Every structure is written in C-alpha cells, then in structure tokens.
Amino acid sequence: VAAKSGRPLDKGDVYKILNLRTYIGEVTHKGNVYPGEHEAIVPRELWDKAHAILQVSPRARAAQNRQHAPALLKGLIFGVDGRAMSPTHARKKGRLYRYYVAQRVLKGDTGDDTNLVRRLSAAEIERAVVDQVRALLRQPEIVAGTWLAVRGDAPDLTEREVYDALQRLDPLWHELFPAEQARIVRALVDRVVVGPEGADIRLRVEGLAGLVRDLAPAPTALEAAA
C-alpha cells in the first residue's frame, strides 16, 4: 500500500489513518469533535476495538508483534550440507523462543558430523544478517554500483539521492512492519550459510535498485511540472 506520493506507508501514516474520525461519521475542528453530515463507513464497535489496542504501550505491542512475525530468514538460511534450516519455536514460562533447526535434526539423522550446526537462535542470526545489510548500504562502492543499476529506470536520479535513499533505511527499519522487513531482506539476501566458524551471508546487490526506487523521495508537483 502506498501513500499519494507513491512511497510505501509507514507506521506513522497508519496511525494517522486510524485516528481519522471521518470514518465514524464525525469531524474534528480546533480540537473539538462534532457529528458530521456524512455516513460512517467504520462501525463504532470496530473503531473502539482498534483504539483499545492503540492504548497498549508501543513496547508491549512490539513484543506481541514479534511473537507473530514471519521468520525473517525462512527459505534463505542453510547448513554447510546445503540443506535448509527450518524455523521453529518453544515457549518457556510464557516466553517465546525462536530457532532455526537443521533438517537432519528434525529427522533424527545428525550422526557425528561436527560441521553441522544443529540449532541457533533466530533472534541472533537475524540481527547479524540485518546488521550486515545495513553495513552494506554505507559502502561507497555499493552506492555507486546501485546508482548505475537504477539509472535505466530513473535517469534523473543523482548519486547523492541514491546515497540518501539507502541511508534512509537505517532509521526507518524499526518503523517497518515485520512483513515489510521480510520483503526487504528477501530482496537483498541471497543465502545465509551457517557452519561451525560462523555465518556466510551472501547478498543480492541487484536488489538494491528496487529498494532505492521505494525509498527515494517522489518528485513534488512543482518539480514534475518543471
């Protein structure tokens, strides 16, 4: 879903939409709420339920969302044996713990293979991958390569605008919905191979061009008319 400017909606946009009383047949003027002359398109009961959720602290909501977030590296993370590691979870004393587990462990066929990483914390490996992606976006050669790749579709985009667009992801990351974070990771990460010495993170630089198109500011009406 995109805003009128063409950029993807972020959490701030969604919060503004959820607080538009126009949807329940009311209007706001100078801080006061009045009955509107239009019909409501959102039932009051649904409005009240949504705002009851919004009353929960952002920290508590974030914790709840993480429990239902998609596995960020599902289909992208593999062991040195070339077989995918599967996301799984366990709940202890009411707390959710997420893991990626080797296929051979799930099938009970681990043998004596010392190179096999049987299980690892999903939070730790996902954080390592995201940190690596963020570091990539700061490298001058990556910025230059992305600019060259995106010029075919956006010839007026300058190298500085590409740099600014890539830097915009860093502070924006925690404002993105989990599904959007997963989409970006899948666009930029080709494969994560986990062995006893650590993780080899292979990135898809070509995915940066699409990311820049998403993050670059849309031209204003004045610029478009110039």
Coordinates of N, CA and C in Angstrom, one line a residue:
V1 N 0.9 -1.2 0.0 CA 0.0 0.0 0.0 C 0.9 1.2 0.0
A2 N 0.5 2.2 -0.8 CA 1.4 3.4 -0.9 C 0.6 4.6 -0.6
A3 N 1.3 5.7 -0.2 CA 0.7 7.0 0.0 C 0.5 7.7 -1.3
K4 N -0.2 8.9 -1.3 CA -0.4 9.6 -2.5 C 0.9 9.9 -3.2
S5 N 2.0 10.1 -2.4 CA 3.3 10.5 -3.0 C 3.9 9.3 -3.7
G6 N 3.3 8.1 -3.5 CA 3.9 6.9 -4.2 C 4.8 6.1 -3.3
R7 N 5.2 6.6 -2.1 CA 6.1 5.9 -1.2 C 5.2 4.9 -0.4
P8 N 5.9 3.8 0.1 CA 5.1 2.9 0.9 C 4.7 3.5 2.2
L9 N 3.5 3.1 2.7 CA 3.0 3.6 4.0 C 3.9 3.1 5.1
D10 N 4.2 4.0 6.1 CA 4.9 3.6 7.3 C 4.0 3.6 8.5
K11 N 4.5 3.3 9.7 CA 3.6 3.2 10.9 C 3.0 4.6 11.2
G12 N 3.7 5.7 10.9 CA 3.2 7.0 11.2 C 1.9 7.3 10.3
D13 N 2.0 6.9 9.1 CA 0.9 7.0 8.2 C -0.3 6.2 8.7
V14 N -0.1 5.0 9.1 CA -1.2 4.1 9.6 C -1.8 4.7 10.8
Y15 N -1.0 5.2 11.7 CA -1.6 5.8 13.0 C -2.5 7.0 12.6
K16 N -2.0 7.8 11.6 CA -2.9 9.0 11.2 C -4.2 8.5 10.7
I17 N -4.2 7.4 9.9 CA -5.4 6.9 9.3 C -6.3 6.4 10.4
L18 N -5.7 5.7 11.3 CA -6.6 5.1 12.4 C -7.2 6.1 13.3
N19 N -6.7 7.3 13.2 CA -7.3 8.4 14.1 C -8.2 9.4 13.3
L20 N -8.4 9.1 12.1 CA -9.3 9.9 11.3 C -10.8 9.6 11.7
R21 N -11.4 10.6 12.4 CA -12.8 10.3 12.9 C -13.8 10.4 11.7
T22 N -13.3 10.9 10.6 CA -14.2 10.9 9.4 C -14.8 9.5 9.1
Y23 N -14.1 8.5 9.4 CA -14.5 7.1 9.2 C -15.7 6.7 10.0
I24 N -15.9 7.4 11.2 CA -17.1 7.0 12.0 C -18.1 8.1 12.0
G25 N -18.1 9.0 10.9 CA -19.1 9.9 10.7 C -19.0 11.2 11.6
E26 N -17.8 11.5 12.0 CA -17.5 12.7 12.8 C -16.5 13.6 12.1
V27 N -16.5 14.8 12.6 CA -15.5 15.8 12.1 C -14.8 16.4 13.3
T28 N -13.5 16.8 13.1 CA -12.7 17.5 14.1 C -12.4 18.9 13.7
H29 N -12.6 19.8 14.6 CA -12.3 21.2 14.3 C -11.8 21.9 15.5
K30 N -10.5 22.4 15.4 CA -9.8 23.0 16.6 C -9.9 22.2 17.8
G31 N -9.6 20.9 17.7 CA -9.5 20.0 18.8 C -10.9 19.5 19.3
N32 N -12.0 20.0 18.8 CA -13.3 19.5 19.2 C -13.9 18.6 18.1
V33 N -14.7 17.6 18.6 CA -15.3 16.6 17.7 C -16.8 16.9 17.6
Y34 N -17.3 16.9 16.4 CA -18.7 17.2 16.1 C -19.2 16.1 15.2
P35 N -20.6 15.8 15.3 CA -21.2 14.9 14.4 C -21.1 15.4 12.9
G36 N -20.8 14.6 12.0 CA -20.6 15.0 10.6 C -21.9 14.9 9.9
E37 N -22.0 15.4 8.7 CA -23.2 15.3 7.8 C -23.1 14.0 6.9
H38 N -22.0 13.3 7.0 CA -21.8 12.1 6.2 C -22.0 10.9 7.0
E39 N -22.2 9.7 6.3 CA -22.4 8.5 7.0 C -21.1 7.8 7.4
A40 N -21.1 7.2 8.5 CA -19.9 6.4 8.9 C -19.7 5.2 8.0
I41 N -18.4 4.9 7.7 CA -18.1 3.7 7.0 C -17.4 2.7 7.8
V42 N -17.1 3.0 9.1 CA -16.5 2.1 10.0 C -17.4 2.0 11.2
P43 N -17.8 0.8 11.6 CA -18.7 0.6 12.8 C -18.0 1.1 14.0
R44 N -18.8 1.8 14.9 CA -18.2 2.3 16.2 C -17.5 1.2 17.0
E45 N -18.1 0.0 17.0 CA -17.5 -1.1 17.7 C -16.1 -1.5 17.3
L46 N -15.9 -1.5 15.9 CA -14.6 -1.8 15.4 C -13.6 -0.7 15.7
W47 N -14.1 0.6 15.6 CA -13.3 1.8 16.0 C -12.8 1.6 17.4
D48 N -13.7 1.3 18.3 CA -13.4 1.2 19.8 C -12.4 0.1 20.0
K49 N -12.5 -1.0 19.3 CA -11.6 -2.2 19.5 C -10.2 -1.7 19.0
A50 N -10.1 -1.0 17.9 CA -8.8 -0.6 17.3 C -8.1 0.4 18.3
H51 N -8.9 1.3 18.9 CA -8.3 2.3 19.8 C -8.0 1.7 21.1
A52 N -8.7 0.6 21.5 CA -8.3 -0.1 22.7 C -6.9 -0.7 22.5
I53 N -6.6 -1.2 21.3 CA -5.3 -1.8 21.1 C -4.2 -0.7 21.1
L54 N -4.6 0.5 20.5 CA -3.6 1.6 20.4 C -3.3 2.1 21.8
Q55 N -4.1 1.9 22.8 CA -3.8 2.3 24.2 C -2.7 1.5 24.8
V56 N -2.5 0.3 24.3 CA -1.4 -0.5 24.8 C -0.1 0.1 24.4
S57 N 0.9 0.1 25.3 CA 2.2 0.8 25.1 C 2.9 0.2 23.8
P58 N 3.6 1.1 23.1 CA 4.3 0.6 21.9 C 5.2 -0.6 22.2
R59 N 5.9 -0.5 23.3 CA 6.8 -1.6 23.7 C 6.1 -2.9 23.8
A60 N 4.9 -2.9 24.5 CA 4.2 -4.1 24.7 C 3.6 -4.6 23.3
R61 N 3.1 -3.7 22.5 CA 2.6 -4.1 21.2 C 3.8 -4.7 20.3
A62 N 4.9 -4.1 20.4 CA 6.1 -4.6 19.6 C 6.4 -6.1 20.1
A63 N 6.4 -6.3 21.4 CA 6.7 -7.7 21.9 C 5.6 -8.7 21.3
Q64 N 4.3 -8.3 21.3 CA 3.3 -9.1 20.8 C 3.5 -9.4 19.3
N65 N 3.8 -8.3 18.6 CA 4.0 -8.5 17.1 C 5.2 -9.4 16.8
R66 N 6.3 -9.3 17.6 CA 7.4 -10.2 17.3 C 7.1 -11.6 17.4
Q67 N 6.1 -11.9 18.3 CA 5.7 -13.3 18.5 C 5.0 -13.9 17.3
H68 N 4.4 -13.0 16.5 CA 3.6 -13.4 15.3 C 4.3 -13.0 14.0
A69 N 5.6 -12.5 14.1 CA 6.3 -12.0 13.0 C 6.7 -13.2 12.1
P70 N 6.8 -13.0 10.8 CA 7.3 -14.1 9.9 C 8.8 -14.4 10.2
A71 N 9.2 -15.6 10.0 CA 10.6 -15.9 10.2 C 11.4 -15.2 9.1
L72 N 12.2 -14.3 9.5 CA 12.9 -13.4 8.6 C 13.7 -14.1 7.5
L73 N 14.3 -15.3 7.9 CA 15.3 -16.0 7.0 C 14.7 -17.3 6.5
K74 N 13.4 -17.5 6.6 CA 12.8 -18.7 6.1 C 13.1 -18.8 4.6
G75 N 13.7 -20.0 4.2 CA 14.0 -20.2 2.8 C 15.3 -19.6 2.4
L76 N 16.0 -18.9 3.3 CA 17.2 -18.2 3.0 C 18.4 -18.8 3.7
I77 N 18.2 -19.5 4.8 CA 19.2 -20.0 5.7 C 19.5 -21.5 5.5
F78 N 20.8 -21.9 5.4 CA 21.2 -23.2 5.1 C 22.3 -23.7 5.9
G79 N 22.5 -25.0 6.1 CA 23.6 -25.5 6.8 C 24.7 -25.8 5.7
V80 N 25.9 -26.1 6.2 CA 27.0 -26.4 5.2 C 26.7 -27.6 4.4
D81 N 25.7 -28.4 4.8 CA 25.4 -29.6 4.0 C 24.4 -29.2 2.8
G82 N 24.1 -27.9 2.7 CA 23.3 -27.4 1.6 C 21.8 -27.6 1.9
R83 N 21.4 -28.1 3.0 CA 20.0 -28.3 3.3 C 19.5 -27.1 4.1
A84 N 18.3 -26.7 3.8 CA 17.7 -25.5 4.5 C 17.5 -25.8 6.0
M85 N 17.6 -24.8 6.8 CA 17.3 -24.8 8.2 C 15.9 -24.3 8.4
S86 N 15.1 -25.0 9.2 CA 13.7 -24.6 9.4 C 13.4 -23.8 10.6
P87 N 12.5 -22.8 10.5 CA 12.2 -22.0 11.7 C 11.3 -22.9 12.6
T88 N 11.5 -22.7 13.9 CA 10.7 -23.4 14.9 C 10.7 -22.5 16.2
H89 N 10.0 -22.9 17.2 CA 9.9 -22.1 18.4 C 9.5 -23.0 19.6
A90 N 9.8 -22.5 20.7 CA 9.5 -23.1 22.0 C 9.0 -22.1 23.0
R91 N 8.1 -22.4 23.9 CA 7.6 -21.5 24.8 C 8.0 -22.0 26.2
K92 N 8.7 -21.1 27.0 CA 9.1 -21.5 28.3 C 8.7 -20.4 29.3
K93 N 7.9 -20.8 30.3 CA 7.4 -19.8 31.3 C 6.8 -18.6 30.7
G94 N 6.0 -18.9 29.6 CA 5.2 -17.8 29.0 C 6.0 -17.0 28.0
R95 N 7.3 -17.3 27.8 CA 8.1 -16.5 26.9 C 8.4 -17.4 25.6
L96 N 8.3 -16.7 24.5 CA 8.6 -17.4 23.2 C 10.0 -17.3 22.8
Y97 N 10.6 -18.5 22.5 CA 12.0 -18.5 22.0 C 11.9 -19.1 20.5
R98 N 12.6 -18.4 19.6 CA 12.6 -18.8 18.2 C 13.9 -19.4 17.8
Y99 N 13.9 -20.4 16.9 CA 15.2 -21.0 16.5 C 15.1 -21.4 15.0
Y100 N 16.3 -21.6 14.4 CA 16.4 -22.3 13.1 C 17.1 -23.6 13.4
V101 N 16.5 -24.7 12.9 CA 16.9 -26.0 13.2 C 17.3 -26.7 11.9
A102 N 18.4 -27.5 11.9 CA 18.8 -28.2 10.8 C 17.8 -29.3 10.4
Q103 N 17.7 -29.6 9.1 CA 16.7 -30.6 8.7 C 17.1 -32.0 9.2
R104 N 18.4 -32.3 9.3 CA 18.8 -33.6 9.8 C 18.4 -33.8 11.3
V105 N 18.4 -32.7 12.0 CA 18.0 -32.8 13.4 C 16.5 -33.1 13.5
L106 N 15.7 -32.5 12.7 CA 14.3 -32.7 12.7 C 14.0 -34.1 12.3
K107 N 14.9 -34.7 11.4 CA 14.6 -36.1 11.0 C 15.4 -37.1 11.9
G108 N 16.1 -36.6 12.9 CA 16.8 -37.5 13.8 C 18.0 -38.2 13.2
D109 N 18.7 -37.5 12.2 CA 19.8 -38.1 11.5 C 21.0 -37.1 11.6
T110 N 21.5 -36.9 12.7 CA 22.6 -36.0 12.9 C 24.0 -36.7 12.8
G111 N 24.1 -37.9 13.2 CA 25.3 -38.7 13.1 C 26.4 -38.0 13.9
D112 N 27.7 -38.1 13.4 CA 28.8 -37.5 14.1 C 29.4 -36.3 13.3
D113 N 28.6 -35.7 12.5 CA 29.0 -34.6 11.7 C 29.3 -33.3 12.6
T114 N 30.6 -33.0 12.8 CA 30.9 -31.9 13.6 C 30.7 -30.5 12.9
N115 N 30.5 -30.6 11.6 CA 30.3 -29.3 10.9 C 28.9 -28.9 10.9
L116 N 28.0 -29.8 11.4 CA 26.6 -29.5 11.4 C 26.2 -28.6 12.6
V117 N 25.6 -27.4 12.3 CA 25.1 -26.6 13.3 C 23.6 -27.0 13.5
R118 N 23.4 -27.6 14.6 CA 22.1 -28.2 14.9 C 20.9 -27.2 15.1
R119 N 21.2 -26.2 15.8 CA 20.2 -25.2 16.2 C 20.9 -23.9 16.5
L120 N 20.2 -22.8 16.2 CA 20.8 -21.5 16.6 C 19.6 -20.5 16.8
S121 N 19.9 -19.5 17.6 CA 18.9 -18.6 18.0 C 18.5 -17.8 16.7
A122 N 17.2 -17.7 16.5 CA 16.7 -16.9 15.3 C 16.9 -15.4 15.5
A123 N 16.8 -15.0 16.7 CA 17.0 -13.5 17.0 C 18.4 -13.1 16.7
E124 N 19.4 -14.0 17.1 CA 20.8 -13.6 16.9 C 21.2 -13.6 15.5
I125 N 20.8 -14.7 14.7 CA 21.2 -14.7 13.3 C 20.5 -13.7 12.5
E126 N 19.2 -13.4 12.8 CA 18.5 -12.4 12.1 C 19.1 -11.0 12.3
R127 N 19.5 -10.8 13.6 CA 20.2 -9.5 13.9 C 21.5 -9.4 13.1
A128 N 22.3 -10.4 13.0 CA 23.5 -10.4 12.3 C 23.3 -10.1 10.9
V129 N 22.3 -10.7 10.3 CA 22.1 -10.5 8.8 C 21.6 -9.1 8.6
V130 N 20.7 -8.5 9.4 CA 20.3 -7.2 9.2 C 21.4 -6.2 9.4
D131 N 22.3 -6.4 10.4 CA 23.4 -5.6 10.6 C 24.4 -5.6 9.4
Q132 N 24.5 -6.7 8.8 CA 25.4 -6.9 7.6 C 24.8 -6.1 6.4
V133 N 23.5 -6.2 6.3 CA 22.8 -5.4 5.2 C 22.9 -3.9 5.4
R134 N 22.8 -3.5 6.7 CA 22.9 -2.0 7.0 C 24.3 -1.6 6.7
A135 N 25.3 -2.4 7.0 CA 26.7 -2.0 6.8 C 27.0 -1.9 5.3
L136 N 26.3 -2.8 4.5 CA 26.5 -2.8 3.1 C 26.0 -1.5 2.5
L137 N 24.9 -1.0 3.0 CA 24.3 0.2 2.4 C 25.2 1.5 2.6
R138 N 26.2 1.3 3.5 CA 27.0 2.5 3.8 C 28.3 2.5 3.0
Q139 N 28.5 1.5 2.2 CA 29.8 1.3 1.5 C 29.7 2.2 0.2
P140 N 30.7 3.1 -0.1 CA 30.6 3.9 -1.3 C 30.5 3.2 -2.6
E141 N 31.3 2.0 -2.7 CA 31.2 1.3 -3.9 C 29.8 0.7 -4.2
I142 N 29.1 0.4 -3.1 CA 27.8 -0.2 -3.3 C 26.8 1.0 -3.7
V143 N 27.0 2.1 -3.2 CA 26.2 3.3 -3.6 C 26.4 3.6 -5.1
A144 N 27.7 3.6 -5.5 CA 28.0 3.9 -6.9 C 27.4 2.8 -7.8
G145 N 27.5 1.6 -7.4 CA 27.0 0.5 -8.2 C 25.5 0.5 -8.3
T146 N 24.9 0.8 -7.2 CA 23.4 0.9 -7.2 C 22.9 2.1 -8.1
W147 N 23.6 3.2 -8.0 CA 23.3 4.3 -8.9 C 23.3 4.0 -10.4
L148 N 24.4 3.2 -10.8 CA 24.5 2.8 -12.1 C 23.4 1.9 -12.5
A149 N 23.0 1.0 -11.6 CA 22.0 0.0 -11.8 C 20.6 0.6 -12.0
V150 N 20.3 1.7 -11.2 CA 19.0 2.3 -11.2 C 18.8 3.3 -12.3
R151 N 19.9 3.8 -12.9 CA 19.7 4.9 -13.9 C 18.9 4.5 -15.1
G152 N 18.8 3.2 -15.4 CA 18.0 2.8 -16.5 C 16.5 3.2 -16.3
D153 N 16.0 3.0 -15.1 CA 14.6 3.3 -14.8 C 14.4 4.7 -14.3
A154 N 15.5 5.3 -13.7 CA 15.4 6.6 -13.1 C 16.6 7.5 -13.5
P155 N 16.6 7.9 -14.8 CA 17.8 8.6 -15.3 C 18.1 9.9 -14.6
D156 N 17.1 10.5 -14.0 CA 17.3 11.8 -13.4 C 17.8 11.7 -11.9
L157 N 17.8 10.5 -11.4 CA 18.2 10.3 -10.0 C 19.7 10.5 -9.9
T158 N 20.2 11.3 -9.0 CA 21.6 11.6 -8.8 C 22.2 10.6 -7.8
E159 N 23.5 10.5 -7.9 CA 24.2 9.6 -7.0 C 24.0 10.0 -5.5
R160 N 23.9 11.3 -5.2 CA 23.6 11.7 -3.9 C 22.2 11.3 -3.4
E161 N 21.3 11.3 -4.3 CA 19.9 10.9 -4.0 C 19.9 9.4 -3.7
V162 N 20.7 8.6 -4.4 CA 20.8 7.2 -4.2 C 21.3 7.0 -2.8
Y163 N 22.4 7.7 -2.5 CA 23.0 7.6 -1.2 C 22.0 7.9 -0.1
D164 N 21.3 9.0 -0.2 CA 20.3 9.4 0.8 C 19.2 8.4 0.9
A165 N 18.8 7.8 -0.2 CA 17.7 6.8 -0.1 C 18.2 5.6 0.7
L166 N 19.4 5.1 0.4 CA 20.0 4.0 1.1 C 20.1 4.2 2.6
Q167 N 20.6 5.5 2.9 CA 20.7 5.8 4.3 C 19.4 5.9 5.1
R168 N 18.3 6.2 4.3 CA 17.0 6.4 4.9 C 16.5 5.1 5.5
L169 N 17.0 4.0 5.0 CA 16.5 2.7 5.6 C 16.9 2.5 7.0
D170 N 18.1 2.9 7.4 CA 18.6 2.6 8.7 C 17.7 3.1 9.8
P171 N 17.4 4.4 9.9 CA 16.5 4.8 11.0 C 15.0 4.4 10.8
L172 N 14.7 4.0 9.5 CA 13.3 3.6 9.2 C 13.1 2.1 9.6
W173 N 14.1 1.4 9.7 CA 14.0 -0.1 9.8 C 13.0 -0.5 10.9
H174 N 13.1 0.0 12.1 CA 12.3 -0.4 13.2 C 10.9 0.2 13.1
E175 N 10.6 1.1 12.2 CA 9.3 1.6 12.0 C 8.5 0.7 11.0
L176 N 9.2 -0.2 10.3 CA 8.6 -1.0 9.3 C 7.8 -2.2 9.9
F177 N 6.7 -2.6 9.3 CA 6.0 -3.8 9.7 C 6.9 -5.0 9.5
P178 N 6.7 -6.1 10.3 CA 7.5 -7.3 10.1 C 7.5 -7.8 8.7
A179 N 6.3 -7.8 8.0 CA 6.2 -8.3 6.7 C 7.0 -7.5 5.7
E180 N 7.1 -6.1 5.9 CA 7.9 -5.3 5.1 C 9.4 -5.5 5.3
Q181 N 9.8 -5.7 6.6 CA 11.2 -6.1 6.9 C 11.6 -7.4 6.1
A182 N 10.7 -8.3 6.2 CA 10.9 -9.6 5.5 C 11.1 -9.4 4.0
R183 N 10.2 -8.6 3.4 CA 10.3 -8.3 2.0 C 11.6 -7.7 1.6
I184 N 12.1 -6.8 2.4 CA 13.4 -6.1 2.1 C 14.6 -7.1 2.2
V185 N 14.5 -7.9 3.3 CA 15.6 -8.9 3.5 C 15.6 -9.9 2.3
R186 N 14.4 -10.3 1.8 CA 14.4 -11.3 0.7 C 14.9 -10.6 -0.6
A187 N 14.7 -9.3 -0.7 CA 15.2 -8.6 -1.9 C 16.7 -8.5 -1.9
L188 N 17.3 -8.4 -0.7 CA 18.8 -8.1 -0.6 C 19.6 -9.3 -0.2
V189 N 19.0 -10.4 0.4 CA 19.8 -11.5 0.8 C 19.6 -12.7 -0.1
D190 N 20.7 -13.2 -0.6 CA 20.6 -14.4 -1.5 C 20.6 -15.7 -0.7
R191 N 21.5 -15.7 0.3 CA 21.6 -17.0 1.0 C 22.5 -16.8 2.3
V192 N 22.1 -17.5 3.3 CA 22.9 -17.5 4.6 C 23.3 -18.9 4.9
V193 N 24.6 -19.1 4.9 CA 25.1 -20.5 5.1 C 25.8 -20.5 6.5
V194 N 25.3 -21.4 7.4 CA 25.8 -21.4 8.7 C 26.7 -22.7 9.0
G195 N 27.9 -22.4 9.5 CA 28.8 -23.5 9.8 C 29.4 -23.3 11.2
P196 N 30.3 -24.2 11.6 CA 30.9 -24.0 13.0 C 31.8 -22.8 13.1
E197 N 32.2 -22.2 12.0 CA 33.0 -21.0 12.1 C 32.2 -19.7 12.0
G198 N 30.9 -19.8 11.8 CA 30.1 -18.6 11.7 C 29.2 -18.7 10.5
A199 N 28.7 -17.5 10.1 CA 27.7 -17.5 9.1 C 28.3 -16.7 7.9
D200 N 28.1 -17.3 6.7 CA 28.5 -16.6 5.4 C 27.2 -16.0 4.8
I201 N 27.1 -14.7 4.8 CA 25.9 -14.0 4.3 C 26.2 -13.5 2.9
R202 N 25.4 -14.0 2.0 CA 25.6 -13.7 0.6 C 24.5 -12.7 0.2
L203 N 24.8 -11.6 -0.3 CA 23.8 -10.5 -0.6 C 23.6 -10.4 -2.1
R204 N 22.4 -9.9 -2.4 CA 21.9 -9.7 -3.8 C 22.0 -8.2 -4.0
V205 N 23.1 -7.7 -4.5 CA 23.3 -6.3 -4.8 C 22.3 -5.7 -5.7
E206 N 21.8 -6.6 -6.7 CA 20.8 -6.1 -7.7 C 19.5 -5.8 -7.0
G207 N 19.3 -6.3 -5.8 CA 18.0 -6.0 -5.1 C 18.0 -4.5 -4.6
L208 N 19.2 -3.9 -4.5 CA 19.3 -2.5 -4.0 C 18.6 -1.5 -5.0
A209 N 18.6 -1.8 -6.3 CA 17.9 -0.9 -7.2 C 16.5 -0.7 -6.9
G210 N 15.8 -1.8 -6.6 CA 14.4 -1.7 -6.3 C 14.2 -1.1 -4.9
L211 N 15.1 -1.3 -4.0 CA 15.0 -0.6 -2.7 C 15.1 0.9 -2.8
V212 N 16.0 1.3 -3.7 CA 16.2 2.8 -3.9 C 14.9 3.4 -4.5
R213 N 14.3 2.7 -5.4 CA 13.1 3.2 -6.0 C 12.0 3.4 -5.0
D214 N 12.0 2.5 -4.0 CA 11.0 2.5 -2.9 C 11.3 3.7 -1.9
L215 N 12.6 3.9 -1.7 CA 12.9 4.9 -0.6 C 13.2 6.3 -1.1
A216 N 13.5 6.4 -2.4 CA 13.8 7.7 -3.0 C 12.5 8.6 -2.9
P217 N 12.7 9.9 -2.5 CA 11.5 10.7 -2.4 C 10.9 10.9 -3.8
A218 N 9.5 10.9 -3.8 CA 8.8 11.2 -5.1 C 8.9 12.7 -5.4
P219 N 9.0 13.0 -6.7 CA 9.1 14.4 -7.1 C 7.8 15.2 -6.7
T220 N 8.0 16.4 -6.2 CA 6.9 17.2 -5.9 C 6.2 17.7 -7.1
A221 N 4.9 18.2 -7.0 CA 4.2 18.6 -8.1 C 4.9 19.7 -8.9
L222 N 5.6 20.6 -8.1 CA 6.3 21.7 -8.8 C 7.5 21.1 -9.7
E223 N 8.2 20.1 -9.1 CA 9.3 19.5 -9.8 C 8.8 18.8 -11.1
A224 N 7.6 18.1 -10.9 CA 7.1 17.3 -12.0 C 6.6 18.2 -13.1
A225 N 6.2 19.4 -12.8 CA 5.7 20.3 -13.8 C 6.8 21.1 -14.5
A226 N 8.0 21.1 -13.9 CA 9.1 21.9 -14.4 C 9.7 21.3 -15.7

